[in-house]
Amino acid sequence: MNSRIRNLEEYHKAYQESVENPEKFWANIAEEFSWKKPWSKVLSWNFNAFDVKWFEGGQLNITENCLDRHLEERGNQVAILWEPNDPNQASKKITYQQLHEEVCKAANMLKKLGAEKGDRICIYMPMVPEAAITMLACARIGAVHSIVFAGFSAQSLADRINDSLCKFVITADGAHRGAKDISLKEIVDEALLQTSCVKNVVVFRHTEQKINWNESIDRWWHEEIADCSTVCNAVAMDAEDMLFILYTSGSTGKPKGVVHTCGGYMVWAGYTFKNVFQYEEKDIYWCTADVGWVTGHTYIVYGPLLCGATTVMFEGIPTYPNAGRFWEVIDKHKVNIFYTAPTAIRSLMACGDKFVQPYTLDSLKTLGSVGEPINEEAWQWYHEKIGKGKCAIVDTWWQTETGGIMISPLAHITPTKPTFATLPLPGIQPILVDSEGKEIEGINVEGNLCIKFPWPGMIRTTYGDHERCRLNYFSTYPNLYFTGDGCRRDYNHYYRIIGRVDDVINVSGHRLGTAEVENAINEHPHVIESAVVGYPHPIKGQGIYAYVICDHVLEDPNQSRVEILSIVTKMISAIAKPDKIQFVSGLPKTRSGKIMRRILRKIAEGEMNNLGDTSTLLDPSVVESIKEGALK
Ligand code: WT7
């Protein structure tokens, strides 16, 4: 493990090497993994046409690196430690040896059903080990997994299945989520009414609830897998073959399928996990994300398994049966490294310290934060109450598109500063630019965060639409990857992520496009037009504020609000429900018809008297009437 950084000096040295000689730097790191065939070229790239290739000519299978490679040394070590939703139910420990067998069996099951290299397989599952097993089984045979978070609606699921023409859906009868059960199979059934590409639905029995059965399509997991062999050859994948697709929201249109490839993603996932968390042999590591998000892909499954770690997989939610659940699980499994989202920290902080007090939390060494900016108060609470003042906090900034952590302290190495993601990882070259794309140099400055050099884990394309990918990320500023985030660089060159500068909002760490929410609201028969903005929310980070124009004066606005919320839930997910809906008679538009969201954001924030320049508005009186009706 020579790529392990042990102190600040080594970090600076590695960083410098990664900039001065990136190909040599990454070749050294990639050599620590097992390849079926060596690469012929480390990197070729062009941001303007957007074409990036890492480790070209090389062949590998990521599951050999996650599983086979560890068997000799740690076959009996726990790979996945599963903690169920119900605290009275037993947890489950799966060793590397067992995981290897389970993955091979599942891979053989997929093959038996007709899955082939390159096929897309949709995973719509609860947080059970079989979700990770299915991911790895896909990777084993070279199929491309596309996980859809099990909180998304049938419509969202159908859209994602259709966009990448998935041949199989792997699901469960249901999911336990706190006191509720979610009928996953029923949602899949509904989604399938709108799709024609799915050959089979494989159903893992979990909640044992009653489900409908379609003989011609549905297959039980336990029946199909029963006679499958525990030996399965890992398919040789080209470094640039697709590993997975993960849909994420952008500022326009429908969510797009971010594509990650086998070689670069593997190197990046392993390298960042090892260094950011400073994982040591025998550490118990717990990331509370769901495998439906990129955090779950990289830091529950691939990163930890690549490094031979013990990764905790938690089925439940932070507040069930009460707001002490996280802390109870930490003590129960003696968790050393804990990685969660600011939203969870803020909501647990709001429940009061009495839920923390019963627990010692003395196994903890490192605490991580991800998904949204962490405010100072939450950082301090996390540090004092959970970390007892002795744990390192790593505030990790990254995105679905970046594949892994980009800017973050290295635990116990980089001096931290609340609310700052601090320094870029080796290989990451951040640059701040103004709205014209001119570089903003120096310190104590703010600008749009871009990255000027490729890194192994970066997005390769958006599924089925490469031009959209190029336009989205590489056309705003020539020769730069644009992140969509605003960012500050402090006196000591530390980076602080301020939040999105595009029309993407971040609600409880969930990423949503305002256009996506507007399109759902506009499905209401009486809605003519709507505009959605984010506003600061004490727990969720951002709340959703919708301004809605209807075709007549509503007799019962509350009834219409209920209807709109139900449409949004149906079209997208309960995550996307607006917190506030204000019915308005008009929206502030420029003469060219563009909605001035800046003004709507100010009103949503309650900054009525500080609306900035309104001189380009077509009809300034609209603003006055919106202000009068604004919701507190
Ligand atoms: C957006 C990406 C990264 C995995 C989970 C979210 C925001 C993410 C931080 C952080 C401030 C953060 C950014 C980014 N974000 N981490 N540590 N500090 N903001 O992935 O759904 O692709 O969202 O989340 O705005 O662009 P995602």
Coordinates of N, CA and C and ligand atoms in Angstrom, one line a residue, residues 247-249 293-296 299 339 342 369-374 394-402 404-405 407 419-421 481 483-486 496-502 504-506 509-512, ligand 1:
Y247 N -28.4 7.6 -12.4 CA -29.2 8.8 -12.8 C -29.1 9.9 -11.8
T248 N -28.9 11.1 -12.3 CA -28.8 12.2 -11.3 C -29.5 13.4 -12.0
S249 N -30.0 14.4 -11.2 CA -30.7 15.5 -11.7 C -29.7 16.6 -12.2
W293 N -27.6 5.9 -4.1 CA -26.9 7.1 -4.4 C -25.4 6.8 -4.6
V294 N -24.7 7.7 -5.2 CA -23.3 7.4 -5.5 C -22.5 7.2 -4.3
T295 N -22.9 7.8 -3.2 CA -22.1 7.6 -1.9 C -22.2 6.1 -1.6
G296 N -23.3 5.5 -1.8 CA -23.4 4.1 -1.5 C -22.6 3.3 -2.4
Y299 N -18.7 4.4 -1.5 CA -18.2 4.3 -0.1 C -19.0 3.4 0.8
Y339 N -19.6 7.8 8.5 CA -19.7 8.7 7.4 C -21.2 9.0 7.2
P342 N -24.9 16.0 6.5 CA -25.3 17.1 7.4 C -26.8 17.1 7.8
S369 N -18.5 13.7 6.6 CA -19.7 14.4 6.2 C -19.8 14.5 4.7
V370 N -20.9 14.4 4.1 CA -21.0 14.4 2.6 C -22.4 14.8 2.2
G371 N -22.5 15.5 1.0 CA -23.7 15.6 0.3 C -24.2 17.1 0.2
E372 N -23.8 17.9 1.2 CA -24.2 19.3 1.2 C -23.3 20.1 2.1
P373 N -23.4 21.4 2.0 CA -22.5 22.1 2.9 C -22.9 21.9 4.4
I374 N -21.9 21.7 5.2 CA -22.2 21.5 6.7 C -22.0 22.8 7.3
V394 N -13.9 14.7 8.5 CA -13.6 14.9 7.0 C -14.9 15.3 6.3
D395 N -14.9 16.6 5.9 CA -16.0 17.2 5.2 C -15.6 17.0 3.7
T396 N -16.3 16.0 3.1 CA -15.9 15.5 1.8 C -16.7 16.1 0.7
W397 N -16.1 16.8 -0.2 CA -16.9 17.4 -1.3 C -16.7 16.5 -2.6
W398 N -17.8 16.1 -3.2 CA -17.7 15.4 -4.5 C -19.1 15.4 -5.1
Q399 N -19.2 14.6 -6.2 CA -20.5 14.6 -6.9 C -20.7 13.2 -7.6
T400 N -21.9 12.9 -8.0 CA -22.2 11.7 -8.7 C -21.2 11.6 -9.9
E401 N -21.0 12.7 -10.6 CA -20.1 12.8 -11.8 C -18.7 12.5 -11.5
T402 N -18.2 12.8 -10.2 CA -16.8 12.7 -10.0 C -16.4 11.3 -9.5
G404 N -15.9 9.8 -7.0 CA -15.4 9.7 -5.6 C -15.0 11.1 -5.1
I405 N -14.5 11.1 -3.9 CA -14.2 12.3 -3.1 C -13.1 13.1 -3.8
I407 N -12.4 17.0 -2.9 CA -11.8 17.9 -2.0 C -12.2 17.5 -0.6
T419 N -16.7 23.8 8.2 CA -17.4 24.3 7.0 C -16.4 24.3 5.8
F420 N -15.2 23.9 6.0 CA -14.3 23.8 4.8 C -14.0 22.4 4.4
A421 N -14.1 22.1 3.1 CA -13.7 20.8 2.6 C -12.2 20.7 2.5
Y481 N -13.9 21.2 -16.6 CA -15.1 20.6 -16.1 C -15.8 21.5 -15.2
T483 N -18.4 22.2 -12.3 CA -19.1 21.4 -11.2 C -20.5 21.9 -10.9
G484 N -20.8 23.1 -11.3 CA -22.1 23.7 -10.9 C -22.1 24.3 -9.5
D485 N -21.0 24.2 -8.8 CA -20.9 24.7 -7.4 C -20.2 26.0 -7.3
G486 N -20.7 26.9 -6.4 CA -19.9 28.1 -6.1 C -19.0 27.7 -4.9
R496 N -14.0 26.1 0.4 CA -15.2 25.9 1.0 C -16.3 26.0 0.0
I497 N -17.1 24.9 -0.1 CA -18.2 24.8 -1.1 C -19.4 25.6 -0.6
I498 N -19.9 26.5 -1.4 CA -21.0 27.3 -0.9 C -22.3 26.8 -1.3
G499 N -22.4 26.1 -2.4 CA -23.7 25.6 -2.9 C -23.8 25.7 -4.4
R500 N -24.9 25.2 -4.9 CA -25.0 25.2 -6.4 C -25.3 26.6 -6.9
V501 N -24.7 26.9 -8.0 CA -25.0 28.2 -8.7 C -25.9 28.0 -9.9
D502 N -26.3 26.7 -10.2 CA -27.2 26.5 -11.3 C -28.6 26.2 -10.7
V504 N -30.0 23.6 -9.8 CA -30.1 22.3 -9.0 C -30.2 22.7 -7.6
I505 N -31.2 22.0 -6.9 CA -31.3 22.2 -5.5 C -31.0 20.9 -4.7
N506 N -30.6 21.1 -3.5 CA -30.1 20.0 -2.6 C -31.0 20.0 -1.4
G509 N -29.7 16.6 1.2 CA -28.7 15.8 0.5 C -29.2 15.2 -0.8
H510 N -30.4 15.3 -1.1 CA -31.0 14.8 -2.3 C -30.9 15.8 -3.4
R511 N -30.4 15.4 -4.5 CA -30.2 16.4 -5.6 C -31.4 16.4 -6.6
L512 N -32.0 17.6 -6.8 CA -33.2 17.7 -7.6 C -33.0 18.9 -8.6
Ligands
WT7_1 C1 -23.6 18.1 -5.0 C2 -23.5 16.7 -5.6 C3 -21.2 13.5 -3.3 C4 -22.1 12.4 -3.0 C5 -23.4 12.9 -2.5 C6 -24.0 14.0 -3.3 C7 -23.2 19.0 -2.9 C8 -21.7 17.3 -1.9 C9 -20.6 18.4 -0.4 C10 -19.9 19.0 0.7 C11 -20.8 21.1 0.2 C12 -21.5 19.3 -1.1 C13 -22.6 19.9 -4.0 C14 -22.4 18.9 -5.2 N1 -22.1 18.6 -2.0 N2 -20.8 17.2 -0.9 N3 -19.0 18.2 1.4 N4 -20.0 20.3 0.9 N5 -21.6 20.6 -0.8 O1 -23.8 13.8 -4.7 O2 -26.2 14.1 -5.5 O3 -24.2 14.2 -7.1 O4 -24.7 16.0 -5.4 O5 -23.8 18.0 -3.6 O6 -23.5 20.9 -4.4 O7 -22.4 19.6 -6.5 P1 -24.8 14.5 -5.8

